[in-house]
XYZ file of C-alpha atoms in Angstrom:
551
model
C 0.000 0.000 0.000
C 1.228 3.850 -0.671
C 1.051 4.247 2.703
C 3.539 1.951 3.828
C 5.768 4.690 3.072
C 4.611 5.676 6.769
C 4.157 2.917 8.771
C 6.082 -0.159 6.859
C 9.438 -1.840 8.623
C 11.783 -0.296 11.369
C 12.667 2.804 9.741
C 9.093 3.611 10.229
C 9.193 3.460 14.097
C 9.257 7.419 14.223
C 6.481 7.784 11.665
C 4.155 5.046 13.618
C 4.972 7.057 16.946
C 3.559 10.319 15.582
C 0.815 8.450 14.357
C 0.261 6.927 17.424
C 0.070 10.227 18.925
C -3.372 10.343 16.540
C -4.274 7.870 18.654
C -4.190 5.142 16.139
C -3.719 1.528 17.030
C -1.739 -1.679 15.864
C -4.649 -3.168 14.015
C -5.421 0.604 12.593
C -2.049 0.264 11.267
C -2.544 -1.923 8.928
C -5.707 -1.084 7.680
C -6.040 1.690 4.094
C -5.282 4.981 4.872
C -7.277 7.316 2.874
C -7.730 11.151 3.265
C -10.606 13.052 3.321
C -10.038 16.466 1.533
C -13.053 19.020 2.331
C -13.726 22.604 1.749
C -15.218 23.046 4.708
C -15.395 26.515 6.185
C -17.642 29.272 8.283
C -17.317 31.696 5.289
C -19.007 30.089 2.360
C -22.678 28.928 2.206
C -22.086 26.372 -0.109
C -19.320 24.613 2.743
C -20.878 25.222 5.758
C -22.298 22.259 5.802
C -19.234 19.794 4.442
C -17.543 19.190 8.018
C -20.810 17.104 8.305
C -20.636 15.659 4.973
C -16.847 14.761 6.223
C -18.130 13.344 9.028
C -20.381 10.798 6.810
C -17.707 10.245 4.629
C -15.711 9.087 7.442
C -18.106 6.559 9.162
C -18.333 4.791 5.453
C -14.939 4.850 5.316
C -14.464 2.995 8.676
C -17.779 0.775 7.807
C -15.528 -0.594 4.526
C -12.597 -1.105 6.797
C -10.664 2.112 6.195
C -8.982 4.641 8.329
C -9.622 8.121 7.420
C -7.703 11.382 7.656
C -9.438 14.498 7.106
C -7.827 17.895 5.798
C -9.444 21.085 4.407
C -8.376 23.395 1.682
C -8.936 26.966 0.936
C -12.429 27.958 -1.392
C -13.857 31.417 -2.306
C -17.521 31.985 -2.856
C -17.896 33.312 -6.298
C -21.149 35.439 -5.000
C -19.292 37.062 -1.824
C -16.143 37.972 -4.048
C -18.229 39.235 -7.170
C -17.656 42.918 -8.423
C -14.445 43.846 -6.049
C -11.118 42.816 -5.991
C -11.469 39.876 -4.346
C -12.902 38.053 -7.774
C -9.027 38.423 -9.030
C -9.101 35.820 -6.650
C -11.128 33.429 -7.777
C -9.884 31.527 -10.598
C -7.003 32.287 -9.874
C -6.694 30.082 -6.563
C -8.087 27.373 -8.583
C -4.500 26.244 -8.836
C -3.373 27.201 -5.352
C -6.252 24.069 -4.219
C -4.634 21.790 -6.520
C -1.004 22.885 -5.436
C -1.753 22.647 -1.714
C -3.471 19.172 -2.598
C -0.490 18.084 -3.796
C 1.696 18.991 -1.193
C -0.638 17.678 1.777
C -0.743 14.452 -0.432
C 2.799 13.703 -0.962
C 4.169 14.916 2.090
C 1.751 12.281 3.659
C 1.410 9.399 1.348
C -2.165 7.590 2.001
C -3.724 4.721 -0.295
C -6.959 6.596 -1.529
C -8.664 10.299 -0.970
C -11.923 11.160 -0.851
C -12.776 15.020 -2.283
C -15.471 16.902 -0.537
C -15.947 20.182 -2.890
C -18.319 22.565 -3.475
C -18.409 25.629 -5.703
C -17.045 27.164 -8.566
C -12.982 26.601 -8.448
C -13.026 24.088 -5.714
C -14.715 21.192 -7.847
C -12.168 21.281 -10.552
C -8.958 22.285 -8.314
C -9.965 18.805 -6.484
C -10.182 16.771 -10.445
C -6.982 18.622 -11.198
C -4.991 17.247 -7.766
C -6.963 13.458 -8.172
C -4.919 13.619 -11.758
C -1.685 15.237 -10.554
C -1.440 12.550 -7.824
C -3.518 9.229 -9.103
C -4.693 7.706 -6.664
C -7.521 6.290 -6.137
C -10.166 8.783 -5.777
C -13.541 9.755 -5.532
C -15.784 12.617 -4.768
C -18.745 13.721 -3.127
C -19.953 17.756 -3.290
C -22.124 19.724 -0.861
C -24.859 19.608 -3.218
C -27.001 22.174 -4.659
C -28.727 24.943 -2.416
C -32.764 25.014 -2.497
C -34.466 27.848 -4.394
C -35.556 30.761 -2.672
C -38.576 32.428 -2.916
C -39.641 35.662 -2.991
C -42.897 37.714 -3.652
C -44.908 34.456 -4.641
C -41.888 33.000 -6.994
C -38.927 30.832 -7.039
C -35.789 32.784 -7.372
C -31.708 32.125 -7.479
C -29.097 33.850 -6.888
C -28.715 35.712 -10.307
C -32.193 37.111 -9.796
C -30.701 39.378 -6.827
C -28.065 40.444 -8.949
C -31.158 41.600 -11.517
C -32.909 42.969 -8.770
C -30.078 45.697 -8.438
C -30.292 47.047 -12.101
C -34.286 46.946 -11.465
C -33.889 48.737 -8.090
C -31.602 51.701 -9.999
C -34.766 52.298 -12.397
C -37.110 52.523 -9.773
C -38.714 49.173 -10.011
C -38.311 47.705 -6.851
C -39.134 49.269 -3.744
C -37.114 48.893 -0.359
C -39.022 46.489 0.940
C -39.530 44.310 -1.900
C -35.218 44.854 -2.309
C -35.375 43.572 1.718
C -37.653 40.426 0.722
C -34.945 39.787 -1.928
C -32.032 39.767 0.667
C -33.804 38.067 3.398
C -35.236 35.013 0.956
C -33.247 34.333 -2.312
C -31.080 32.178 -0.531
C -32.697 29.876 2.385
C -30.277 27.188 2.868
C -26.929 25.966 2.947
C -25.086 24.591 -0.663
C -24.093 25.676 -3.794
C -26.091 28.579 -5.495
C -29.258 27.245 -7.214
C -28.830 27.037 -10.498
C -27.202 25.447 -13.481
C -24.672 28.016 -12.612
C -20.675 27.194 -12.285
C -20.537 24.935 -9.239
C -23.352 23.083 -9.455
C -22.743 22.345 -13.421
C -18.797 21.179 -12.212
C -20.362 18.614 -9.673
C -23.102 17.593 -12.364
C -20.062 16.991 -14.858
C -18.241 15.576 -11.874
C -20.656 12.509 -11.904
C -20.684 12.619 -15.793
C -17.201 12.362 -16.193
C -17.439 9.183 -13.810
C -15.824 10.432 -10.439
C -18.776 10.278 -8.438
C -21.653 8.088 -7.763
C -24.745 8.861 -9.416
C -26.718 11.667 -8.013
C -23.839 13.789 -6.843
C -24.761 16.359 -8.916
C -28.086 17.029 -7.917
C -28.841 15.882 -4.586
C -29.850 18.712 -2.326
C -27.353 19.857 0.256
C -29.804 19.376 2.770
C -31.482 16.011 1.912
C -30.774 12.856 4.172
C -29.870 11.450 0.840
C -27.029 13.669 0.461
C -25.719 12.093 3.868
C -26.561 8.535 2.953
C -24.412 9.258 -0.405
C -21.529 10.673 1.682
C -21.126 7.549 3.781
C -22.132 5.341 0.619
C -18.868 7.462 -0.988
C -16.581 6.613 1.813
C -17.287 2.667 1.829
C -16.725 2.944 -1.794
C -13.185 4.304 -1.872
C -11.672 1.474 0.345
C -13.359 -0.630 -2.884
C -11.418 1.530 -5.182
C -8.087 1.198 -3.218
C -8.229 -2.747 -2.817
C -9.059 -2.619 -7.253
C -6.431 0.077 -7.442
C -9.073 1.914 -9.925
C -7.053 5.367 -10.791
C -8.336 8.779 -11.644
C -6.466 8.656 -14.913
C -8.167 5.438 -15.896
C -11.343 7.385 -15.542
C -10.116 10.677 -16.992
C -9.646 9.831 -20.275
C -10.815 11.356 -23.939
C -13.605 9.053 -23.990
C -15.178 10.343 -20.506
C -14.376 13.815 -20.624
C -16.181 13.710 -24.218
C -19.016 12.663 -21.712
C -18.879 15.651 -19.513
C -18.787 17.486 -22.501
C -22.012 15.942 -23.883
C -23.888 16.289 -20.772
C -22.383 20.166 -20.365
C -24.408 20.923 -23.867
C -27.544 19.113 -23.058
C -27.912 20.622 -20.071
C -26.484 23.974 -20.788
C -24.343 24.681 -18.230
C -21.885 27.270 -17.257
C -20.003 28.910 -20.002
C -16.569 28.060 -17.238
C -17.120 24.838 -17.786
C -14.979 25.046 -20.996
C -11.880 26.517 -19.039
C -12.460 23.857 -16.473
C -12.969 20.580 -18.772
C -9.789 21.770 -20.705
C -7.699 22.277 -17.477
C -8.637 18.874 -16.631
C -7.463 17.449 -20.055
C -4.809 19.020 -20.096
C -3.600 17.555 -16.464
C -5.134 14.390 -17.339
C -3.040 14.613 -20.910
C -6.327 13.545 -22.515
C -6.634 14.765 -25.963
C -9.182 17.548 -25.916
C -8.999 20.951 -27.676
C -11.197 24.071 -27.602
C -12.189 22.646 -30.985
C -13.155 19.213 -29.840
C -15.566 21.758 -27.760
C -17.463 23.331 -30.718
C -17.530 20.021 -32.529
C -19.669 18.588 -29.384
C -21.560 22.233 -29.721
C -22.588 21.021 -32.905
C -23.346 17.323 -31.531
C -25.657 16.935 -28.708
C -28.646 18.903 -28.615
C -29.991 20.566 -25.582
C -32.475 18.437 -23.932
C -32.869 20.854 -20.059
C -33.049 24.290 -19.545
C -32.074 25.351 -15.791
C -32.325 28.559 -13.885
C -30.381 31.317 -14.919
C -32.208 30.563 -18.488
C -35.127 29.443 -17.256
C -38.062 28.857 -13.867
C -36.642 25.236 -13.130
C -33.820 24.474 -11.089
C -31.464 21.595 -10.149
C -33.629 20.109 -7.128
C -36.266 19.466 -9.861
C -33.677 17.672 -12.077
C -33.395 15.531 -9.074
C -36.554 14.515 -8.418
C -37.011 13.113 -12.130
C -33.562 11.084 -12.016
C -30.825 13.615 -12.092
C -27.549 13.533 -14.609
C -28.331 10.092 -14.753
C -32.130 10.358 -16.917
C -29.774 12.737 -19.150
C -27.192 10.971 -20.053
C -29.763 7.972 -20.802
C -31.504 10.065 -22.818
C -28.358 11.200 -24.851
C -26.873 7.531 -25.102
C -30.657 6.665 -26.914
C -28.518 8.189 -29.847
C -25.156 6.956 -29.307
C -23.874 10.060 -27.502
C -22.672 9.046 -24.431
C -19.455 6.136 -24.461
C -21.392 3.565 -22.293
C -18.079 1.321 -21.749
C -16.654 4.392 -20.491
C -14.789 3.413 -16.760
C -16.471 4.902 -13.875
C -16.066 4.709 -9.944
C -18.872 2.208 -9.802
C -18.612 0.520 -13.128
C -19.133 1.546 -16.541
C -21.113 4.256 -17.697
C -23.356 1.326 -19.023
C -23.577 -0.460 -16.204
C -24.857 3.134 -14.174
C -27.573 4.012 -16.678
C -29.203 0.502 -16.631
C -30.968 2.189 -13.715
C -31.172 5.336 -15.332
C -35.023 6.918 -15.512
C -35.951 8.194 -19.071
C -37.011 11.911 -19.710
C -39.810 13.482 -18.120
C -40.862 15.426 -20.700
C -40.587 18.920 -18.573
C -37.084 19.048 -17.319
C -35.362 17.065 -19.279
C -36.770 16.829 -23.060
C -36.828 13.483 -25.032
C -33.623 12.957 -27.477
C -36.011 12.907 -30.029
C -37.780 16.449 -28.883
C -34.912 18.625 -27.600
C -35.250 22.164 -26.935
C -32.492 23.330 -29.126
C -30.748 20.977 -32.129
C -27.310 22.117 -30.940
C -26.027 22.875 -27.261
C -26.143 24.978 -24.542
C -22.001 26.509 -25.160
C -21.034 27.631 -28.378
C -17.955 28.486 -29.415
C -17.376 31.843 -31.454
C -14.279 32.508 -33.729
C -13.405 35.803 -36.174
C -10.824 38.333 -35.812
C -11.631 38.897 -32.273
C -11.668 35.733 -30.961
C -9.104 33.794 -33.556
C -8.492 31.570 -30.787
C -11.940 30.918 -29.412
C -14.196 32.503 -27.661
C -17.364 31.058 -25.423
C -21.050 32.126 -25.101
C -23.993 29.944 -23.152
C -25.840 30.223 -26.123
C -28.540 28.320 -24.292
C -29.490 31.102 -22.344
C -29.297 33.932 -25.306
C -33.006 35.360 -26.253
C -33.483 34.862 -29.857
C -33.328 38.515 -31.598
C -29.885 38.584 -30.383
C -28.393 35.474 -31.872
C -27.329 37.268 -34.338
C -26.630 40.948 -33.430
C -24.716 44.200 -35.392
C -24.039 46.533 -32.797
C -22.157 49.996 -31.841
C -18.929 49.380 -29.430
C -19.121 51.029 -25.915
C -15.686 50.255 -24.655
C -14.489 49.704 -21.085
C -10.892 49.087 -19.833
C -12.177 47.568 -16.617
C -15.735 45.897 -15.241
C -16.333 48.880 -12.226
C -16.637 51.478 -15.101
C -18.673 49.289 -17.135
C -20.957 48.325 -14.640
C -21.368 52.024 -13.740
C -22.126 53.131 -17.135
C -24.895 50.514 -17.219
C -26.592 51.398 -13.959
C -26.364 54.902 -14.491
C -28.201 54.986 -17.786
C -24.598 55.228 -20.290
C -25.798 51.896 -22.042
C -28.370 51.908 -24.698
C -30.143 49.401 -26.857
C -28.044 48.560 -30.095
C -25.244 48.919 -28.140
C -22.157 46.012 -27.464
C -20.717 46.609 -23.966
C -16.702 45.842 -24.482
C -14.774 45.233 -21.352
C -11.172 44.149 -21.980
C -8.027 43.917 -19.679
C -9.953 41.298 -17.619
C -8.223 38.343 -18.986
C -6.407 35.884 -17.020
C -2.879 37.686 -17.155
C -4.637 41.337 -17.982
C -7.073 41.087 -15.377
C -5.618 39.143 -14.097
C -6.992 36.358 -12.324
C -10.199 36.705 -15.519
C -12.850 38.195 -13.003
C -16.516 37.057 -13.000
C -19.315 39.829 -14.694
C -22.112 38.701 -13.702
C -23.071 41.966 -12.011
C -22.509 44.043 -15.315
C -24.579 41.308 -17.290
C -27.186 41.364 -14.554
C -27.397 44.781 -14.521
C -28.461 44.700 -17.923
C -31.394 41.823 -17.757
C -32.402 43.997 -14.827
C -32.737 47.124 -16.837
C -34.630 44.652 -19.697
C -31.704 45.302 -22.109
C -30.465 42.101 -22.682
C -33.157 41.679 -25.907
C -30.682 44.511 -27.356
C -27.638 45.034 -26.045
C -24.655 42.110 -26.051
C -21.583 42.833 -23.789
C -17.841 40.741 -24.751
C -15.094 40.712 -22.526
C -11.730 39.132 -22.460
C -12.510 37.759 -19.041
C -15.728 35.218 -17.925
C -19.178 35.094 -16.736
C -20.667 33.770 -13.383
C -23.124 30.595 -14.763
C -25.847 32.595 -13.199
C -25.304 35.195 -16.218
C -27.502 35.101 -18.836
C -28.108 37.136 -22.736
C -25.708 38.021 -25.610
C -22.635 37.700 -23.132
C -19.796 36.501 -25.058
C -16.404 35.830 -22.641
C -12.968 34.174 -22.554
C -12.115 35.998 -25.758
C -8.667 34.817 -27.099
C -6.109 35.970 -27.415
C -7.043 38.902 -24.329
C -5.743 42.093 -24.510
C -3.038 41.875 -22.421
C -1.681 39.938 -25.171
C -2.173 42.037 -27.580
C -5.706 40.314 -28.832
C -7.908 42.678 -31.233
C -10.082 43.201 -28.490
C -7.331 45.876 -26.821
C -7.697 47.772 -30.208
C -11.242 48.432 -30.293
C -12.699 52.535 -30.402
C -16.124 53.642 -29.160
C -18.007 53.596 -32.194
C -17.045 50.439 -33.640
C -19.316 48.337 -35.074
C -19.176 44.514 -33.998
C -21.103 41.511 -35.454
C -21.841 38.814 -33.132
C -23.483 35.820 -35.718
C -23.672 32.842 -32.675
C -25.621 30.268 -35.303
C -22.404 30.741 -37.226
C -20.259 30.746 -34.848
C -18.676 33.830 -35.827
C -17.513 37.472 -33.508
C -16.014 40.004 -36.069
C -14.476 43.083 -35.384
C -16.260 45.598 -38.703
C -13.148 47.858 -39.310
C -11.120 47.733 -42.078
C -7.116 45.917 -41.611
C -5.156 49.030 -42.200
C -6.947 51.196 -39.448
C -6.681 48.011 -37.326
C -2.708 47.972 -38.097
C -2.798 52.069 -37.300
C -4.170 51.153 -34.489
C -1.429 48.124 -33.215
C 1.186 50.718 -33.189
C 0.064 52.910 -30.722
C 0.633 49.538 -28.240
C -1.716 48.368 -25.488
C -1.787 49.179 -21.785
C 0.973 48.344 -19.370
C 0.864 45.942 -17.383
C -0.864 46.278 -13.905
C 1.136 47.482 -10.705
C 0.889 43.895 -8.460
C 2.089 42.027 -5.827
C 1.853 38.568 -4.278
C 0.302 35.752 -5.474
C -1.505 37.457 -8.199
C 1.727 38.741 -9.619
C 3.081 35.141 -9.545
C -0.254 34.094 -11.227
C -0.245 36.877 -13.878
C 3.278 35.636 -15.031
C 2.365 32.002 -15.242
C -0.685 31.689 -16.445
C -1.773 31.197 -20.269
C -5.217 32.155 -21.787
C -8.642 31.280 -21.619
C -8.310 29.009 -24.676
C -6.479 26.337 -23.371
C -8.192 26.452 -19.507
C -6.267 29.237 -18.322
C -3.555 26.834 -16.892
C -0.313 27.605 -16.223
C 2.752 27.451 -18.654
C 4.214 23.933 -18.561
C-alpha cells in the first residue's frame, strides 16, 4: 500500500509514533489509509455544511474497513467575491487548491482520498490534484442549495443580482429589495442554479468520479448524507481494485462531460475547467473538440439562470443520470466508459428516461445544438465562449455599436447609471487571465443589464468570464485577451461589432489598415501587483487552453 511509506518496517518506528500520537492503534495500522479532503469553512454557504458531509464520509470509510484522515483546503464563494477585488481571486486560486493538494498528499502518502468540494474553483482544483497525484479517488460535493422564494416566486441567486439594475430604475421598492435579501437564498449549498458549481459537480458525476446523483442531490437532503457515507465505503473498494483517476479521466469520458455540459447547458466556465482537466489528465481535448460537441448533442434541459426550473427538480425526475440515458438513446454518451462504480453502461441501466418537462426526449430537444457555443473571427481567432442556451433569440445574431471599457467597475457604472443603450455592445477588456488578471466574473454588469430589460438589445464581450448565473448576448474568454495584444485591446467607441452565434462567428467591422494604425500605438501596461496574483499573472496562459499555467 502507498502508505507503507509511513508505517512499513523499522525505519518507520518514528512515523508510527507520531501516528500513534493520533491515537491510532496496531490493528489501525494496517488497515487503508485514505484522506478526506473538504472545503469546509464558516465563510461560504455552499461549505458550511461539508464538516458534516466529512463526518459521513468518514463513518463509510471505517464501515468498509478504512482509516480516514481528514484535511481542508482553501475555497472562495464566487457570489461574496463578485464585483471587487477579491474576484481576481477566484480563478485564480483554482491552482493554489490543486497545489496545496499536492503537497498535503505527498508529504503524507495515504492509499486513496476522498474530495469533498463545493463551488465554482473548488470542484475542478480537487479533479486537477486526483490527476496530478492518481490515486484512487472519488468525490462527493455539498450539493445544490434550495431555491428561494420571494414575492410568490422561485428565485436564485442571479435574480438578486437583476434585482439591483431593477432597483436603480425605480422598479423595486425597499421592501420588496429587503424580501430579496432576506429570501433568495434559504439554505446551505451551492447557489441554485445550473450556474458554475453546481454544473462542475453535475459533470463531476458525468465524467465518472462520483456516484450517481452527486450532482443534484440537495445539500440538505438525508440522501445527500446517505451518499456521503455510501462514498466513503466505496473508496476502500477503489483502493483494494487500485481503480485510478487517470483510468477514468480519459478522452472518452471527458467527451461525456462534454455531452452532458451541452444538453444541459451549463456554465459557459465549464470550458476553461474541462480543458484544465485534459490538459492535467493529458487527454486529448482541444477548444475545438468543444465546438464540434456544440454542434453534436442537442440541448435536452433548460435550468435557472435561463429558465423557472432548477437543479432540485432535475433531481426529483432522475438527475444527470435520466440525461445521459436520454443522450446515449442516440449513441452520444461512451457507455463502456470506466467509472467509480462501473461503466457508464452499467450506471444508466438504472437510469429513468425523460420526463418530458425538465429534461426533453432525445427525439424532442429544446435546441438541435447545445447549450455553449464556441465563437471565432478576428476577435476571438483563438476561441471565444457564449452559453448560447441562455441567449433570447433577436440577439443570436446581433450588429451593434462598441461602448468600450478598460475595466468591469466602469462598465458596470455606465450601465446602472443609464450610459448603455439598446443597439449597443458593452466591451470590457483587460480582464483576462494575465490582464485582469486572475479573468474576473461579470455577472453583475450582465445582470445589470437583464435587470434594466436590455439584454433583448444590447450584447456585452469581454476578455474575461461570466458567473453561470449570467444570462443574454454575453460573449467571454475571448482569445487571445488584450493583455496579449488580442484585437479586443484595439477596439474605439463607435465600432461596429457583429456577433453571428448560429455561425459561430464574432467580427471586429473595421477595415485591416486602421486596425494595423491602431497596433502601433501599443496596449496598456501591465498592472502594478504584488503577491500571489503577480506570480499568477506571469504564469498563467489564456482562456483558450483552460487558463492553466505554462508547462
Amino acid at each position: 500500500m502507498r502508505s507503507d511509506l509511513l508505517k512499513d518496517g523499522v525505519t518507520r518506528l518514528p512515523h508510527r509514533s507520531l501516528l500513534k500520537a493520533l491515537g491510532l492503534t496496531d490493528s489501525e495500522m494496517k488497515k487503508p489509509f485514505i484522506a478526506v479532503v473538504s472545503a469546509a469553512s464558516d465563510y461560504v454557504p455552499g461549505h458550511m455544511h461539508l464538516q458534516g458531509l466529512a463526518q459521513a464520509v468518514k463513518d463509510g470509510i471505517r464501515n468498509a474497513g478504512g482509516i480516514p484522515f481528514e484535511f481542508c483546503t482553501i475555497g472562495v464563494c464566487d457570489g461574496l467575491a463578485m464585483n471587487h477585488k477579491g474576484m481576481r481571486y477566484s480563478l485564480s486560486s483554482r491552482e493554489l487548491i490543486t497545489d496545496s493538494i499536492e503537497v498535503m498528499l505527498t508529504a503524507h502518502p495515504l492509499d486513496g482520498a476522498v474530495f469533498i468540494p463545493n463551488c465554482d474553483k473548488i470542484v475542478p482544483a480537487m479533479i486537477l490534484a486526483a490527476a496530478r497525484m492518481n490515486i484512487p479517488s472519488i468525490f462527493v460535493s455539498g450539493g445544490p442549495m434550495s431555491p428561494g422564494k420571494v414575492c410568490g416566486k422561485r428565485v436564485g441567486l442571479s435574480e438578486t443580482f437583476e434585482v439591483v439594475g431593477r432597483y436603480a430604475d425605480g422598479k423595486v421598492t425597499d421592501e420588496e429589495l429587503m424580501e430579496w435579501e432576506n429570501r433568495s437564498c434559504p439554505t446551505c449549498g451551492s447557489c441554485s442554479g445550473m450556474y458554475t458549481a453546481n454544473s462542475m459537480n453535475c459533470l463531476t458525476e458525468a465524467v465518472g468520479l462520483a456516484l450517481p446523483f452527486n450532482g443534484t442531490e440537495p445539500a440538505v437532503s438525508s440522501a445527500r448524507r446517505r451518499l456521503a457515507k455510501e462514498t466513503g465505503e466505496r473508496i476502500v473498494e477503489l483502493v483494494k481494485e487500485n481503480i485510478l483517476p487517470l483510468d477514468i479521466l480519459t478522452r472518452r469520458n471527458i467527451l461525456n462531460a462534454l455531452a452532458v455540459d451541452m444538453a444541459i447547458g451549463a456554465s459557459s466556465n465549464t470550458v476553461l475547467h474541462l480543458l484544465a482537466i485534459a490538459h492535467e489528465a493529458k487527454a486529448d481535448i482541444s477548444i475545438d473538440d468543444i465546438e464540434t460537441m456544440s454542434h453534436k448533442i442537442p440541448q435536452i434541459s433548460r435550468l435557472n439562470p435561463a429558465g423557472s426550473i432548477f437543479i432540485e427538480d432535475m433531481n426529483e425526475v432522475g438527475g444527470i443520470q435520466a440525461v445521459m440515458n436520454e443522450l446515449s438513446k442516440k449513441d452520444l454518451i461512451d457507455l463502456d466508459a470506466l467509472t467509480v462504480s462501473g461503466t457508464q453502461r452499467e450506471r444508466l441501466a438504472k437510469a429513468k428516461s425523460a420526463d418530458g418537462t425538465v429534461i426533453h426526449p432525445i427525439d424532442a430537444p429544446i435546441r438541435a445544438d447545445g447549450g455553449i457555443a464556441i465563437l471565432k473571427g478576428n476577435l476571438a481567432p483563438e476561441g471565444a465562449v457564449v452559453k448560447q442556451g441562455a441567449v433570447k433569440p433577436e440577439m443570436m445574431d446581433f450588429t451593434g455599436t462598441a461602448k468600450v471599457f478598460d475595466g468591469e467597475q466602469e462598465a458596470y457604472d455606465a450601465i446602472l447609471n443609464g450610459g448603455i443603450q439598446a443597439g449597443d455592445v458593452v466591451v470590457i477588456r483587460y480582464e483576462g487571465p494575465k490582464g485582469g488578471p486572475g479573468m474576473p466574473e461579470m455577472l453583475s454588469p450582465t445582470a445589470a443589464i437583464a435587470g434594466k430589460g436590455l439584454d433583448g438589445s444590447v450584447a456585452l464581450i469581454t476578455d474575461g468570464r461570466f458567473s453561470g448565473a449570467s444570462r443574454g448576448a454575453s460573449v467571454g474568454h475571448i482569445s487571445p485577451e488584450a493583455a496579449e495584444g488580442g484585437l479586443i485591446a484595439f477596439i474605439e467607441n463607435g465600432d461596429r461589432i457583429h456577433i453571428d452565434i448560429p455561425n459561430r462567428s464574432i467580427e471586429l467591422l473595421v477595415p485591416d489598415d486602421e486596425i494595423a494604425k491602431r497596433r502601433e500605438k501599443g496596449i496598456l501596461p501591465p498592472k502594478p501587483l504584488t503577491g500571489y496574483l503577480k506570480r499568477y499573472a506571469k504564469q498563467v496562459r489564456n482562456a483558450s487552453v483552460g487558463a492553466v499555467f505554462e508547462d
